[in-house]
């Protein structure tokens, strides 16, 4: 059983895409999977099927600290009632849901696995420092049977906070092979998108810059919006697609409209499946710690040229195993020269610097054929070094081993209790 705060149709949350992909891959590998997630509206059904996977929404989503406590209690009660028929319960983060998973798993005698979510300052270990209740989540997490970490930085942070090395299991982000970004697929994808939303209508020769994720302050979309006017001034047919939702959606729209670029941008909301978006676009922009679990790997799989902020976490995700990770430039460094990325599969820019982002996008658009070839090579390298099939196998191996150990321990305790009763 998989437990997560966000699942379908919350496509703007990267965690939702990661959990949906994990559930689908486990199901295709022959594992019986069911998903538990909160209900965000009274009209939402409490049970439905997602790609033949049963999804349960037993509790109302938390909207405040007070409702969070009620949500965790309701979720714990439901898991205790239904979790006994499963071998293992997995939480996709080490936040409030992890407390419900550990309590319920211990009560019904099944294994519990937690996944350390997020990257950088948005990771679970960083979130634990924000409040007393968050620190309780870290304390409770040490009672899990296993914890999955996706990168070395999170593993080091957890060890520094007292987590035993034996409890942590490293399973990195995997990559799949999507359809090739050839012109025929690109034209067909653009036609499909235009039929869905007229704002996504483009001419065949139009260049499209895509950015996905949550619309919030100091995110990728804020930075990209600040560069749009300058790029459009030099390339009038350039289009920007801001895909997602969030608290700053209206603010972002007002800013772009005030800049006079409303006709060159589209904000179509969230997409459950971003495949067509990735195929139809010419450049994918990624500027922060969001989206490293699903959105960025999806861009790699679609072989779309990537413009990314030069931060350690992005470097580690986009560097094939076996290749050295290059030193990240200082955030106050000067803008790199125009030929700095000729041998790079990704066009890097200085984090938070709109001028650096603008130059990286401009260089990529000026050499689109070469950028697409580098994107294809990056996909090949990452699929060879970190294929999604190996990631799924690692999850299955870990869950099988943990579940078997839990069952053996449960059987041993039962036998010991029976022996004591017989002796007495």
Short mmCIF file of N, CA and C in Angstrom, two decimals, residues 239-384:
data_model
loop_
_atom_site.label_atom_id
_atom_site.label_comp_id
_atom_site.label_asym_id
_atom_site.label_seq_id
_atom_site.Cartn_x
_atom_site.Cartn_y
_atom_site.Cartn_z
N UNK A 239 7.36 31.53 -27.96
CA UNK A 239 6.23 31.26 -27.07
C UNK A 239 6.74 30.69 -25.75
N UNK A 240 6.07 31.07 -24.65
CA UNK A 240 6.40 30.57 -23.32
C UNK A 240 5.17 29.84 -22.77
N UNK A 241 5.37 28.61 -22.33
CA UNK A 241 4.29 27.84 -21.70
C UNK A 241 4.60 27.66 -20.22
N UNK A 242 3.78 28.27 -19.37
CA UNK A 242 3.91 28.11 -17.92
C UNK A 242 2.83 27.11 -17.48
N UNK A 243 3.22 25.89 -17.21
CA UNK A 243 2.28 24.80 -16.95
C UNK A 243 2.28 24.44 -15.47
N UNK A 244 1.13 24.59 -14.84
CA UNK A 244 1.00 24.28 -13.43
C UNK A 244 0.04 25.24 -12.75
N UNK A 245 -0.05 25.12 -11.46
CA UNK A 245 -0.90 26.00 -10.66
C UNK A 245 -0.16 26.35 -9.37
N UNK A 246 -0.74 27.24 -8.60
CA UNK A 246 -0.12 27.61 -7.34
C UNK A 246 -0.61 28.95 -6.83
N UNK A 247 -0.16 29.34 -5.65
CA UNK A 247 -0.67 30.56 -5.02
C UNK A 247 -0.31 31.84 -5.76
N UNK A 248 0.73 31.82 -6.58
CA UNK A 248 1.17 33.03 -7.28
C UNK A 248 0.73 33.07 -8.74
N UNK A 249 -0.26 32.25 -9.10
CA UNK A 249 -0.68 32.19 -10.50
C UNK A 249 -1.16 33.56 -11.00
N UNK A 250 -2.05 34.21 -10.26
CA UNK A 250 -2.60 35.49 -10.70
C UNK A 250 -1.52 36.57 -10.71
N UNK A 251 -0.65 36.55 -9.73
CA UNK A 251 0.45 37.52 -9.69
C UNK A 251 1.36 37.37 -10.90
N UNK A 252 1.66 36.13 -11.24
CA UNK A 252 2.51 35.86 -12.39
C UNK A 252 1.84 36.33 -13.68
N UNK A 253 0.55 36.05 -13.80
CA UNK A 253 -0.19 36.47 -14.99
C UNK A 253 -0.22 38.00 -15.11
N UNK A 254 -0.47 38.68 -14.01
CA UNK A 254 -0.52 40.14 -14.02
C UNK A 254 0.84 40.74 -14.42
N UNK A 255 1.91 40.13 -13.94
CA UNK A 255 3.25 40.62 -14.27
C UNK A 255 3.52 40.49 -15.77
N UNK A 256 3.18 39.33 -16.34
CA UNK A 256 3.42 39.10 -17.77
C UNK A 256 2.53 40.01 -18.63
N UNK A 257 1.31 40.22 -18.19
CA UNK A 257 0.42 41.11 -18.94
C UNK A 257 0.93 42.55 -18.89
N UNK A 258 1.43 42.96 -17.74
CA UNK A 258 1.98 44.32 -17.62
C UNK A 258 3.22 44.50 -18.48
N UNK A 259 3.96 43.40 -18.71
CA UNK A 259 5.14 43.47 -19.57
C UNK A 259 4.78 43.47 -21.05
N UNK A 260 3.50 43.31 -21.37
CA UNK A 260 3.06 43.35 -22.76
C UNK A 260 3.34 42.10 -23.56
N UNK A 261 3.46 40.96 -22.88
CA UNK A 261 3.78 39.71 -23.59
C UNK A 261 2.65 38.69 -23.47
N UNK A 262 1.44 39.16 -23.14
CA UNK A 262 0.33 38.24 -22.93
C UNK A 262 0.09 37.35 -24.14
N UNK A 263 0.23 37.87 -25.35
CA UNK A 263 -0.04 37.07 -26.55
C UNK A 263 1.04 36.03 -26.83
N UNK A 264 2.14 36.11 -26.12
CA UNK A 264 3.24 35.16 -26.35
C UNK A 264 3.36 34.12 -25.25
N UNK A 265 2.47 34.15 -24.29
CA UNK A 265 2.56 33.18 -23.18
C UNK A 265 1.25 32.41 -23.07
N UNK A 266 1.35 31.23 -22.50
CA UNK A 266 0.17 30.40 -22.22
C UNK A 266 0.29 29.86 -20.82
N UNK A 267 -0.82 29.89 -20.08
CA UNK A 267 -0.88 29.35 -18.71
C UNK A 267 -2.09 28.41 -18.65
N UNK A 268 -1.96 27.21 -19.21
CA UNK A 268 -3.12 26.32 -19.38
C UNK A 268 -3.52 25.53 -18.14
N UNK A 269 -2.83 25.74 -17.02
CA UNK A 269 -3.14 24.96 -15.82
C UNK A 269 -2.28 23.71 -15.75
N UNK A 270 -2.80 22.69 -15.06
CA UNK A 270 -2.04 21.46 -14.85
C UNK A 270 -2.43 20.39 -15.86
N UNK A 271 -1.46 19.57 -16.22
CA UNK A 271 -1.67 18.43 -17.10
C UNK A 271 -1.34 17.15 -16.34
N UNK A 272 -2.25 16.18 -16.41
CA UNK A 272 -1.98 14.90 -15.76
C UNK A 272 -0.83 14.18 -16.45
N UNK A 273 -0.77 14.26 -17.76
CA UNK A 273 0.29 13.64 -18.55
C UNK A 273 1.01 14.75 -19.32
N UNK A 274 2.29 14.93 -19.05
CA UNK A 274 3.05 16.02 -19.68
C UNK A 274 3.83 15.56 -20.91
N UNK A 275 3.60 14.35 -21.39
CA UNK A 275 4.38 13.82 -22.51
C UNK A 275 4.28 14.71 -23.74
N UNK A 276 3.05 15.06 -24.14
CA UNK A 276 2.89 15.91 -25.32
C UNK A 276 3.53 17.27 -25.14
N UNK A 277 3.46 17.82 -23.94
CA UNK A 277 4.09 19.11 -23.68
C UNK A 277 5.60 19.03 -23.91
N UNK A 278 6.21 17.96 -23.42
CA UNK A 278 7.65 17.81 -23.56
C UNK A 278 8.04 17.63 -25.02
N UNK A 279 7.23 16.88 -25.77
CA UNK A 279 7.54 16.64 -27.17
C UNK A 279 7.36 17.91 -28.00
N UNK A 280 6.33 18.69 -27.67
CA UNK A 280 5.99 19.87 -28.47
C UNK A 280 6.93 21.04 -28.23
N UNK A 281 7.55 21.10 -27.06
CA UNK A 281 8.39 22.25 -26.72
C UNK A 281 9.79 22.11 -27.31
N UNK A 282 10.49 23.23 -27.40
CA UNK A 282 11.86 23.24 -27.92
C UNK A 282 12.89 23.33 -26.80
N UNK A 283 12.52 23.93 -25.67
CA UNK A 283 13.44 24.10 -24.55
C UNK A 283 12.67 23.89 -23.26
N UNK A 284 13.28 23.20 -22.30
CA UNK A 284 12.69 23.03 -20.98
C UNK A 284 13.56 23.76 -19.97
N UNK A 285 12.92 24.62 -19.16
CA UNK A 285 13.65 25.43 -18.17
C UNK A 285 13.39 24.87 -16.78
N UNK A 286 14.47 24.66 -16.02
CA UNK A 286 14.37 24.16 -14.65
C UNK A 286 15.31 24.99 -13.78
N UNK A 287 14.73 25.73 -12.82
CA UNK A 287 15.56 26.68 -12.10
C UNK A 287 15.64 26.56 -10.60
N UNK A 288 15.08 25.49 -10.00
CA UNK A 288 15.13 25.38 -8.54
C UNK A 288 15.10 23.91 -8.13
N UNK A 289 14.83 23.65 -6.83
CA UNK A 289 14.85 22.29 -6.31
C UNK A 289 13.55 21.52 -6.56
N UNK A 290 12.55 22.18 -7.13
CA UNK A 290 11.32 21.47 -7.44
C UNK A 290 11.50 20.61 -8.69
N UNK A 291 10.70 19.54 -8.78
CA UNK A 291 10.60 18.81 -10.03
C UNK A 291 11.71 17.83 -10.33
N UNK A 292 12.60 17.56 -9.38
CA UNK A 292 13.71 16.66 -9.66
C UNK A 292 13.30 15.19 -9.63
N UNK A 293 12.16 14.89 -9.02
CA UNK A 293 11.71 13.50 -8.94
C UNK A 293 10.97 13.04 -10.19
N UNK A 294 10.27 13.96 -10.86
CA UNK A 294 9.44 13.54 -11.99
C UNK A 294 9.54 14.46 -13.20
N UNK A 295 9.39 15.76 -13.02
CA UNK A 295 9.37 16.68 -14.17
C UNK A 295 10.69 16.68 -14.93
N UNK A 296 11.80 16.82 -14.21
CA UNK A 296 13.10 16.85 -14.88
C UNK A 296 13.42 15.52 -15.56
N UNK A 297 13.22 14.36 -14.90
CA UNK A 297 13.42 13.09 -15.61
C UNK A 297 12.51 12.94 -16.83
N UNK A 298 11.29 13.50 -16.78
CA UNK A 298 10.40 13.44 -17.94
C UNK A 298 10.97 14.23 -19.10
N UNK A 299 11.58 15.38 -18.80
CA UNK A 299 12.21 16.17 -19.85
C UNK A 299 13.40 15.43 -20.46
N UNK A 300 14.17 14.75 -19.62
CA UNK A 300 15.29 13.96 -20.13
C UNK A 300 14.76 12.84 -21.03
N UNK A 301 13.70 12.17 -20.60
CA UNK A 301 13.15 11.06 -21.37
C UNK A 301 12.62 11.51 -22.72
N UNK A 302 12.12 12.74 -22.80
CA UNK A 302 11.61 13.28 -24.06
C UNK A 302 12.71 13.84 -24.95
N UNK A 303 13.94 13.83 -24.45
CA UNK A 303 15.10 14.33 -25.20
C UNK A 303 14.90 15.78 -25.64
N UNK A 304 14.39 16.59 -24.75
CA UNK A 304 14.21 18.02 -25.02
C UNK A 304 15.42 18.77 -24.45
N UNK A 305 15.98 19.73 -25.16
CA UNK A 305 17.10 20.51 -24.61
C UNK A 305 16.71 21.17 -23.29
N UNK A 306 17.59 21.06 -22.31
CA UNK A 306 17.31 21.52 -20.95
C UNK A 306 18.20 22.71 -20.61
N UNK A 307 17.56 23.75 -20.07
CA UNK A 307 18.27 24.88 -19.49
C UNK A 307 18.04 24.81 -17.99
N UNK A 308 19.10 24.64 -17.21
CA UNK A 308 18.93 24.37 -15.78
C UNK A 308 19.84 25.23 -14.93
N UNK A 309 19.37 25.52 -13.72
CA UNK A 309 20.19 26.26 -12.75
C UNK A 309 21.35 25.39 -12.30
N UNK A 310 22.51 25.99 -12.21
CA UNK A 310 23.71 25.23 -11.85
C UNK A 310 23.82 25.12 -10.34
N UNK A 311 23.06 24.16 -9.79
CA UNK A 311 23.10 23.86 -8.37
C UNK A 311 23.46 22.40 -8.20
N UNK A 312 24.07 22.02 -7.06
CA UNK A 312 24.59 20.66 -6.91
C UNK A 312 23.56 19.57 -7.15
N UNK A 313 22.33 19.76 -6.66
CA UNK A 313 21.31 18.72 -6.79
C UNK A 313 20.97 18.45 -8.25
N UNK A 314 20.86 19.51 -9.06
CA UNK A 314 20.56 19.32 -10.47
C UNK A 314 21.73 18.67 -11.19
N UNK A 315 22.95 19.09 -10.82
CA UNK A 315 24.14 18.48 -11.41
C UNK A 315 24.16 16.97 -11.13
N UNK A 316 23.84 16.58 -9.89
CA UNK A 316 23.91 15.17 -9.53
C UNK A 316 22.85 14.35 -10.27
N UNK A 317 21.65 14.92 -10.44
CA UNK A 317 20.59 14.20 -11.15
C UNK A 317 20.93 14.04 -12.62
N UNK A 318 21.52 15.06 -13.23
CA UNK A 318 21.76 15.06 -14.67
C UNK A 318 23.15 14.57 -15.05
N UNK A 319 23.89 14.04 -14.11
CA UNK A 319 25.21 13.49 -14.40
C UNK A 319 25.14 11.97 -14.37
N UNK A 320 25.44 11.29 -15.49
CA UNK A 320 25.42 9.83 -15.49
C UNK A 320 26.40 9.26 -14.49
N UNK A 321 26.05 8.11 -13.92
CA UNK A 321 26.94 7.44 -12.96
C UNK A 321 28.25 7.09 -13.66
N UNK A 322 29.35 7.38 -12.99
CA UNK A 322 30.66 7.11 -13.56
C UNK A 322 31.35 8.35 -14.10
N UNK A 323 30.56 9.40 -14.36
CA UNK A 323 31.15 10.66 -14.81
C UNK A 323 31.35 11.58 -13.61
N UNK A 324 32.44 12.31 -13.55
CA UNK A 324 32.65 13.23 -12.42
C UNK A 324 31.66 14.38 -12.48
N UNK A 325 31.15 14.77 -11.30
CA UNK A 325 30.25 15.92 -11.21
C UNK A 325 31.10 17.19 -11.15
N UNK A 326 30.89 18.07 -12.10
CA UNK A 326 31.71 19.27 -12.19
C UNK A 326 31.40 20.22 -11.04
N UNK A 327 32.39 21.00 -10.69
CA UNK A 327 32.22 21.98 -9.62
C UNK A 327 31.19 23.01 -10.03
N UNK A 328 30.27 23.30 -9.12
CA UNK A 328 29.22 24.26 -9.39
C UNK A 328 29.77 25.67 -9.22
N UNK A 329 29.46 26.53 -10.17
CA UNK A 329 29.92 27.91 -10.11
C UNK A 329 29.25 28.65 -8.98
N UNK A 330 29.94 29.65 -8.46
CA UNK A 330 29.37 30.47 -7.40
C UNK A 330 28.17 31.25 -7.91
N UNK A 331 27.20 31.46 -7.00
CA UNK A 331 26.00 32.19 -7.39
C UNK A 331 26.31 33.63 -7.78
N UNK A 332 27.46 34.15 -7.35
CA UNK A 332 27.81 35.53 -7.69
C UNK A 332 28.81 35.58 -8.84
N UNK A 333 29.03 34.43 -9.46
CA UNK A 333 29.99 34.40 -10.56
C UNK A 333 29.46 35.18 -11.75
N UNK A 334 30.37 35.61 -12.58
CA UNK A 334 29.96 36.34 -13.77
C UNK A 334 29.29 35.40 -14.76
N UNK A 335 28.58 35.95 -15.71
CA UNK A 335 27.89 35.14 -16.71
C UNK A 335 28.92 34.38 -17.54
N UNK A 336 28.72 33.07 -17.75
CA UNK A 336 29.69 32.28 -18.50
C UNK A 336 29.77 32.74 -19.95
N UNK A 337 30.89 32.52 -20.59
CA UNK A 337 31.02 32.91 -21.98
C UNK A 337 30.10 32.11 -22.87
N UNK A 338 29.91 32.58 -24.10
CA UNK A 338 28.93 31.96 -24.99
C UNK A 338 29.27 30.53 -25.33
N UNK A 339 30.58 30.17 -25.31
CA UNK A 339 30.95 28.80 -25.68
C UNK A 339 31.14 27.91 -24.47
N UNK A 340 30.69 28.35 -23.29
CA UNK A 340 30.93 27.59 -22.06
C UNK A 340 30.20 26.27 -22.05
N UNK A 341 29.08 26.16 -22.75
CA UNK A 341 28.29 24.94 -22.69
C UNK A 341 28.37 24.12 -23.96
N UNK A 342 29.39 24.36 -24.82
CA UNK A 342 29.47 23.63 -26.07
C UNK A 342 29.61 22.14 -25.85
N UNK A 343 30.32 21.74 -24.82
CA UNK A 343 30.52 20.33 -24.54
C UNK A 343 29.61 19.82 -23.43
N UNK A 344 28.63 20.62 -23.06
CA UNK A 344 27.70 20.25 -22.00
C UNK A 344 26.39 19.76 -22.61
N UNK A 345 25.81 18.72 -22.02
CA UNK A 345 24.52 18.24 -22.48
C UNK A 345 23.40 19.16 -22.03
N UNK A 346 23.65 19.95 -20.98
CA UNK A 346 22.66 20.87 -20.42
C UNK A 346 23.22 22.28 -20.49
N UNK A 347 22.35 23.25 -20.79
CA UNK A 347 22.76 24.66 -20.77
C UNK A 347 22.55 25.18 -19.35
N UNK A 348 23.62 25.41 -18.63
CA UNK A 348 23.53 25.83 -17.23
C UNK A 348 23.48 27.35 -17.12
N UNK A 349 22.78 27.83 -16.11
CA UNK A 349 22.78 29.26 -15.83
C UNK A 349 22.95 29.47 -14.32
N UNK A 350 23.38 30.65 -13.95
CA UNK A 350 23.61 30.98 -12.54
C UNK A 350 22.28 31.09 -11.82
N UNK A 351 22.09 30.39 -10.71
CA UNK A 351 20.80 30.41 -10.01
C UNK A 351 20.37 31.83 -9.63
N UNK A 352 19.09 32.13 -9.89
CA UNK A 352 18.54 33.41 -9.49
C UNK A 352 18.93 34.59 -10.35
N UNK A 353 19.70 34.37 -11.41
CA UNK A 353 20.18 35.47 -12.25
C UNK A 353 19.43 35.44 -13.59
N UNK A 354 18.55 36.43 -13.79
CA UNK A 354 17.73 36.44 -15.00
C UNK A 354 18.58 36.64 -16.26
N UNK A 355 19.64 37.43 -16.16
CA UNK A 355 20.49 37.64 -17.34
C UNK A 355 21.17 36.35 -17.75
N UNK A 356 21.66 35.60 -16.79
CA UNK A 356 22.31 34.33 -17.09
C UNK A 356 21.31 33.35 -17.72
N UNK A 357 20.08 33.32 -17.20
CA UNK A 357 19.04 32.47 -17.78
C UNK A 357 18.73 32.91 -19.20
N UNK A 358 18.61 34.21 -19.42
CA UNK A 358 18.29 34.72 -20.74
C UNK A 358 19.35 34.32 -21.77
N UNK A 359 20.62 34.45 -21.40
CA UNK A 359 21.70 34.09 -22.31
C UNK A 359 21.72 32.58 -22.58
N UNK A 360 21.43 31.77 -21.55
CA UNK A 360 21.41 30.32 -21.74
C UNK A 360 20.29 29.91 -22.69
N UNK A 361 19.11 30.50 -22.54
CA UNK A 361 18.00 30.20 -23.45
C UNK A 361 18.34 30.66 -24.86
N UNK A 362 18.91 31.85 -24.98
CA UNK A 362 19.24 32.39 -26.30
C UNK A 362 20.25 31.50 -27.02
N UNK A 363 21.29 31.06 -26.30
CA UNK A 363 22.29 30.18 -26.91
C UNK A 363 21.65 28.87 -27.37
N UNK A 364 20.76 28.33 -26.54
CA UNK A 364 20.12 27.06 -26.89
C UNK A 364 19.24 27.21 -28.12
N UNK A 365 18.47 28.29 -28.21
CA UNK A 365 17.59 28.50 -29.36
C UNK A 365 18.39 28.75 -30.63
N UNK A 366 19.56 29.35 -30.52
CA UNK A 366 20.38 29.63 -31.70
C UNK A 366 21.03 28.38 -32.27
N UNK A 367 21.12 27.34 -31.45
CA UNK A 367 21.74 26.10 -31.93
C UNK A 367 20.85 24.90 -31.60
N UNK A 368 19.57 25.01 -31.95
CA UNK A 368 18.60 23.96 -31.63
C UNK A 368 19.01 22.58 -32.16
N UNK A 369 19.45 22.43 -33.42
CA UNK A 369 19.82 21.08 -33.89
C UNK A 369 20.91 20.44 -33.03
N UNK A 370 21.94 21.22 -32.68
CA UNK A 370 23.01 20.67 -31.85
C UNK A 370 22.50 20.39 -30.43
N UNK A 371 21.64 21.28 -29.92
CA UNK A 371 21.09 21.08 -28.57
C UNK A 371 20.25 19.81 -28.50
N UNK A 372 19.50 19.52 -29.56
CA UNK A 372 18.69 18.31 -29.57
C UNK A 372 19.57 17.06 -29.63
N UNK A 373 20.66 17.13 -30.37
CA UNK A 373 21.58 15.99 -30.40
C UNK A 373 22.21 15.75 -29.04
N UNK A 374 22.57 16.84 -28.35
CA UNK A 374 23.12 16.68 -27.00
C UNK A 374 22.07 16.13 -26.04
N UNK A 375 20.80 16.54 -26.22
CA UNK A 375 19.74 16.02 -25.36
C UNK A 375 19.53 14.53 -25.59
N UNK A 376 19.61 14.09 -26.83
CA UNK A 376 19.49 12.66 -27.13
C UNK A 376 20.64 11.88 -26.51
N UNK A 377 21.85 12.45 -26.57
CA UNK A 377 23.00 11.77 -25.97
C UNK A 377 22.86 11.71 -24.45
N UNK A 378 22.36 12.80 -23.84
CA UNK A 378 22.15 12.80 -22.39
C UNK A 378 21.15 11.72 -22.00
N UNK A 379 20.06 11.59 -22.77
CA UNK A 379 19.08 10.55 -22.47
C UNK A 379 19.71 9.17 -22.56
N UNK A 380 20.48 8.93 -23.60
CA UNK A 380 21.13 7.63 -23.74
C UNK A 380 22.05 7.34 -22.56
N UNK A 381 22.84 8.33 -22.18
CA UNK A 381 23.79 8.12 -21.07
C UNK A 381 23.07 7.84 -19.76
N UNK A 382 22.00 8.60 -19.48
CA UNK A 382 21.30 8.43 -18.20
C UNK A 382 20.48 7.13 -18.17
N UNK A 383 19.94 6.73 -19.31
CA UNK A 383 19.20 5.46 -19.34
C UNK A 383 20.15 4.29 -19.13
N UNK A 384 21.36 4.40 -19.66
CA UNK A 384 22.34 3.33 -19.46
C UNK A 384 22.79 3.25 -18.00
#
